[in-house]
Amino acid sequence: MTGVMKNCIESKLTLRERKKEQTRRALARAAAELLLLAGDEGMTVAAIAARAGVSTRTFHNYFPRREDALIAFLETTVAEFAQKVRQAPEGETPLATLHHLISERVGSHESGSPDTLLNLMTIGDHLSYTTSPEEREQVRHLLDELLDALHRRGGGRLTRHATALLLGSALTAGAIAVESAQGGKDARRLSPWVLAEDSPSTTELLDAQFTLLAEGFGA
């Protein structure tokens, strides 16, 4: 086989692999969007396939069930988060990196994008109710790559337990900021007294939350 022919075959394989990955991602995102727009009943395999522009047979070539598509969406999103952590400026603290990362993802349930913080949490909640114990364990470990990236960014100054606490605190700070800014209409996880009628903007609330995390609560 000549070198030219070999390169042509490898290019075709790479193109085929890229197209397969694009289809997989399109199906995963379509499932996430439909869950948020139409709920569990509207998130049928047929609807997911139609939204992604493929047949139901193609859907099953990639995923056994709709929940697998949702898990794939979360996997891809978390992988993107981890990559951003690894690419953050040298010397930036894990907390500062999380602040930037979460700032990019704040948004309401009505935004239409499955990438917002609250919508990602909604997808996670749905999976916790609709999957088997083994699958829930898989979902629980979705954050492992992100935790590892944060732990490495800390340069050994944070233990693995401290890294997990940092990530959990940052995600909670983001959720509080978004829900408070919306006047409590999405307050499903927080006590009513946390939510003020006349709250500052989401960005202001988020900055204040991360200042508390950085400086401590003085309690």
GROMACS .gro file of C-alpha atoms in nm:
model
  219
    1MET     CA    1   0.000   0.000   0.000
    2THR     CA    2   0.143   0.336  -0.101
    3GLY     CA    3   0.183   0.619   0.147
    4VAL     CA    4  -0.070   0.832  -0.038
    5MET     CA    5  -0.332   0.557  -0.032
    6LYS     CA    6  -0.269   0.492   0.336
    7ASN     CA    7  -0.313   0.861   0.418
    8CYS     CA    8  -0.639   0.872   0.220
    9ILE     CA    9  -0.778   0.574   0.412
   10GLU     CA   10  -0.673   0.724   0.746
   11SER     CA   11  -0.834   1.057   0.653
   12LYS     CA   12  -1.160   0.884   0.563
   13LEU     CA   13  -1.155   0.691   0.891
   14THR     CA   14  -1.090   1.009   1.084
   15LEU     CA   15  -1.374   1.187   0.902
   16ARG     CA   16  -1.606   0.893   0.970
   17GLU     CA   17  -1.510   0.895   1.338
   18ARG     CA   18  -1.569   1.270   1.359
   19LYS     CA   19  -1.912   1.236   1.201
   20LYS     CA   20  -2.002   0.955   1.441
   21GLU     CA   21  -1.897   1.168   1.736
   22GLN     CA   22  -2.096   1.463   1.601
   23THR     CA   23  -2.406   1.243   1.569
   24ARG     CA   24  -2.356   1.105   1.918
   25ARG     CA   25  -2.327   1.454   2.061
   26ALA     CA   26  -2.629   1.578   1.865
   27LEU     CA   27  -2.843   1.294   2.001
   28ALA     CA   28  -2.721   1.350   2.357
   29ARG     CA   29  -2.794   1.723   2.339
   30ALA     CA   30  -3.134   1.664   2.180
   31ALA     CA   31  -3.227   1.434   2.468
   32ALA     CA   32  -3.122   1.697   2.723
   33GLU     CA   33  -3.312   1.974   2.543
   34LEU     CA   34  -3.630   1.765   2.516
   35LEU     CA   35  -3.621   1.670   2.883
   36LEU     CA   36  -3.613   2.038   2.974
   37LEU     CA   37  -3.868   2.148   2.713
   38ALA     CA   38  -4.116   1.858   2.713
   39GLY     CA   39  -4.045   1.663   3.030
   40ASP     CA   40  -3.998   1.291   3.067
   41GLU     CA   41  -4.308   1.202   2.863
   42GLY     CA   42  -4.205   1.421   2.571
   43MET     CA   43  -3.848   1.292   2.567
   44THR     CA   44  -3.925   0.988   2.353
   45VAL     CA   45  -3.667   0.813   2.138
   46ALA     CA   46  -3.859   0.918   1.827
   47ALA     CA   47  -3.863   1.282   1.939
   48ILE     CA   48  -3.490   1.276   2.023
   49ALA     CA   49  -3.403   1.126   1.686
   50ALA     CA   50  -3.622   1.375   1.498
   51ARG     CA   51  -3.469   1.669   1.684
   52ALA     CA   52  -3.120   1.544   1.595
   53GLY     CA   53  -3.222   1.485   1.234
   54VAL     CA   54  -3.170   1.107   1.230
   55SER     CA   55  -3.384   0.793   1.243
   56THR     CA   56  -3.477   0.601   1.557
   57ARG     CA   57  -3.264   0.316   1.427
   58THR     CA   58  -2.964   0.549   1.423
   59PHE     CA   59  -3.043   0.651   1.781
   60HIS     CA   60  -3.024   0.286   1.890
   61ASN     CA   61  -2.693   0.247   1.709
   62TYR     CA   62  -2.552   0.489   1.965
   63PHE     CA   63  -2.762   0.446   2.279
   64PRO     CA   64  -2.969   0.159   2.422
   65ARG     CA   65  -3.206   0.400   2.603
   66ARG     CA   66  -3.280   0.770   2.634
   67GLU     CA   67  -3.117   0.783   2.978
   68ASP     CA   68  -2.790   0.672   2.821
   69ALA     CA   69  -2.807   0.976   2.593
   70LEU     CA   70  -2.854   1.202   2.896
   71ILE     CA   71  -2.556   1.043   3.070
   72ALA     CA   72  -2.351   1.098   2.755
   73PHE     CA   73  -2.452   1.466   2.754
   74LEU     CA   74  -2.335   1.509   3.114
   75GLU     CA   75  -2.013   1.319   3.040
   76THR     CA   76  -1.933   1.551   2.750
   77THR     CA   77  -2.014   1.862   2.952
   78VAL     CA   78  -1.803   1.756   3.250
   79ALA     CA   79  -1.515   1.669   3.015
   80GLU     CA   80  -1.538   2.023   2.874
   81PHE     CA   81  -1.529   2.163   3.229
   82ALA     CA   82  -1.222   1.956   3.313
   83GLN     CA   83  -1.046   2.071   2.996
   84LYS     CA   84  -1.110   2.435   3.087
   85VAL     CA   85  -0.966   2.374   3.433
   86ARG     CA   86  -0.653   2.224   3.277
   87GLN     CA   87  -0.623   2.519   3.037
   88ALA     CA   88  -0.673   2.789   3.303
   89PRO     CA   89  -0.389   3.042   3.348
   90GLU     CA   90  -0.089   2.918   3.541
   91GLY     CA   91  -0.105   3.020   3.905
   92GLU     CA   92  -0.484   3.061   3.911
   93THR     CA   93  -0.634   2.897   4.218
   94PRO     CA   94  -0.889   2.614   4.186
   95LEU     CA   95  -1.153   2.839   4.346
   96ALA     CA   96  -1.088   3.121   4.098
   97THR     CA   97  -1.105   2.875   3.809
   98LEU     CA   98  -1.439   2.742   3.936
   99HIS     CA   99  -1.567   3.098   3.972
  100HIS     CA  100  -1.494   3.168   3.606
  101LEU     CA  101  -1.633   2.832   3.497
  102ILE     CA  102  -1.960   2.868   3.685
  103SER     CA  103  -2.000   3.232   3.578
  104GLU     CA  104  -2.014   3.107   3.220
  105ARG     CA  105  -2.291   2.862   3.306
  106VAL     CA  106  -2.534   3.062   3.517
  107GLY     CA  107  -2.879   3.093   3.370
  108SER     CA  108  -3.243   3.011   3.435
  109HIS     CA  109  -3.436   2.695   3.354
  110GLU     CA  110  -3.619   2.894   3.089
  111SER     CA  111  -3.303   2.987   2.898
  112GLY     CA  112  -3.354   2.692   2.662
  113SER     CA  113  -2.994   2.578   2.688
  114PRO     CA  114  -2.920   2.249   2.868
  115ASP     CA  115  -2.573   2.386   2.949
  116THR     CA  116  -2.679   2.622   3.227
  117LEU     CA  117  -2.594   2.526   3.583
  118LEU     CA  118  -2.952   2.473   3.698
  119ASN     CA  119  -3.047   2.279   3.387
  120LEU     CA  120  -2.748   2.050   3.432
  121MET     CA  121  -2.862   1.991   3.790
  122THR     CA  122  -3.214   1.919   3.665
  123ILE     CA  123  -3.078   1.654   3.427
  124GLY     CA  124  -2.877   1.502   3.711
  125ASP     CA  125  -3.187   1.498   3.934
  126HIS     CA  126  -3.387   1.323   3.661
  127LEU     CA  127  -3.123   1.053   3.624
  128SER     CA  128  -3.113   0.996   3.999
  129TYR     CA  129  -3.483   0.903   3.988
  130THR     CA  130  -3.495   0.705   3.665
  131THR     CA  131  -3.180   0.494   3.665
  132SER     CA  132  -3.072   0.174   3.836
  133PRO     CA  133  -2.836   0.174   4.137
  134GLU     CA  134  -2.548   0.076   3.906
  135GLU     CA  135  -2.627   0.362   3.667
  136ARG     CA  136  -2.661   0.607   3.956
  137GLU     CA  137  -2.313   0.505   4.064
  138GLN     CA  138  -2.195   0.581   3.710
  139VAL     CA  139  -2.358   0.925   3.727
  140ARG     CA  140  -2.200   0.986   4.066
  141HIS     CA  141  -1.856   0.928   3.915
  142LEU     CA  142  -1.913   1.166   3.624
  143LEU     CA  143  -1.739   1.441   3.821
  144ASP     CA  144  -1.422   1.236   3.877
  145GLU     CA  145  -1.238   1.386   3.580
  146LEU     CA  146  -1.325   1.738   3.692
  147LEU     CA  147  -1.221   1.663   4.050
  148ASP     CA  148  -0.891   1.523   3.931
  149ALA     CA  149  -0.823   1.835   3.721
  150LEU     CA  150  -0.901   2.060   4.019
  151HIS     CA  151  -0.684   1.850   4.248
  152ARG     CA  152  -0.391   1.879   4.008
  153ARG     CA  153  -0.445   2.254   3.974
  154GLY     CA  154  -0.417   2.278   4.353
  155GLY     CA  155  -0.064   2.143   4.327
  156GLY     CA  156  -0.109   1.907   4.618
  157ARG     CA  157  -0.218   2.181   4.862
  158LEU     CA  158  -0.569   2.036   4.876
  159THR     CA  159  -0.652   1.680   4.972
  160ARG     CA  160  -0.893   1.488   4.753
  161HIS     CA  161  -1.164   1.532   5.019
  162ALA     CA  162  -1.099   1.907   5.032
  163THR     CA  163  -1.117   1.923   4.652
  164ALA     CA  164  -1.456   1.749   4.656
  165LEU     CA  165  -1.578   1.991   4.926
  166LEU     CA  166  -1.454   2.287   4.721
  167LEU     CA  167  -1.639   2.172   4.408
  168GLY     CA  168  -1.959   2.099   4.600
  169SER     CA  169  -1.946   2.440   4.768
  170ALA     CA  170  -1.885   2.619   4.438
  171LEU     CA  171  -2.177   2.444   4.268
  172THR     CA  172  -2.404   2.526   4.562
  173ALA     CA  173  -2.293   2.890   4.548
  174GLY     CA  174  -2.387   2.901   4.183
  175ALA     CA  175  -2.728   2.746   4.246
  176ILE     CA  176  -2.805   2.989   4.530
  177ALA     CA  177  -2.704   3.288   4.317
  178VAL     CA  178  -2.921   3.187   4.023
  179GLU     CA  179  -3.227   3.087   4.225
  180SER     CA  180  -3.208   3.397   4.447
  181ALA     CA  181  -3.181   3.629   4.147
  182GLN     CA  182  -3.497   3.471   4.003
  183GLY     CA  183  -3.697   3.563   4.310
  184GLY     CA  184  -3.742   3.207   4.422
  185LYS     CA  185  -3.954   3.075   4.137
  186ASP     CA  186  -3.704   2.794   4.083
  187ALA     CA  187  -3.637   2.741   4.452
  188ARG     CA  188  -3.656   2.365   4.467
  189ARG     CA  189  -3.337   2.301   4.663
  190LEU     CA  190  -3.322   2.602   4.897
  191SER     CA  191  -3.520   2.715   5.201
  192PRO     CA  192  -3.753   3.009   5.127
  193TRP     CA  193  -3.571   3.238   5.370
  194VAL     CA  194  -3.259   3.226   5.150
  195LEU     CA  195  -3.447   3.387   4.863
  196ALA     CA  196  -3.503   3.762   4.862
  197GLU     CA  197  -3.768   3.945   4.664
  198ASP     CA  198  -3.532   4.224   4.556
  199SER     CA  199  -3.207   4.044   4.495
  200PRO     CA  200  -2.902   4.183   4.316
  201SER     CA  201  -2.811   4.047   3.975
  202THR     CA  202  -2.698   3.689   3.936
  203THR     CA  203  -2.341   3.803   3.867
  204GLU     CA  204  -2.331   4.019   4.182
  205LEU     CA  205  -2.470   3.737   4.392
  206LEU     CA  206  -2.227   3.486   4.245
  207ASP     CA  207  -1.930   3.717   4.309
  208ALA     CA  208  -2.044   3.765   4.668
  209GLN     CA  209  -2.079   3.390   4.719
  210PHE     CA  210  -1.729   3.323   4.592
  211THR     CA  211  -1.588   3.603   4.807
  212LEU     CA  212  -1.733   3.423   5.108
  213LEU     CA  213  -1.578   3.097   4.994
  214ALA     CA  214  -1.241   3.264   4.941
  215GLU     CA  215  -1.234   3.460   5.268
  216GLY     CA  216  -1.428   3.229   5.496
  217PHE     CA  217  -1.753   3.299   5.681
  218GLY     CA  218  -1.605   3.420   6.007
  219ALA     CA  219  -1.837   3.187   6.193
   0.00000   0.00000   0.00000
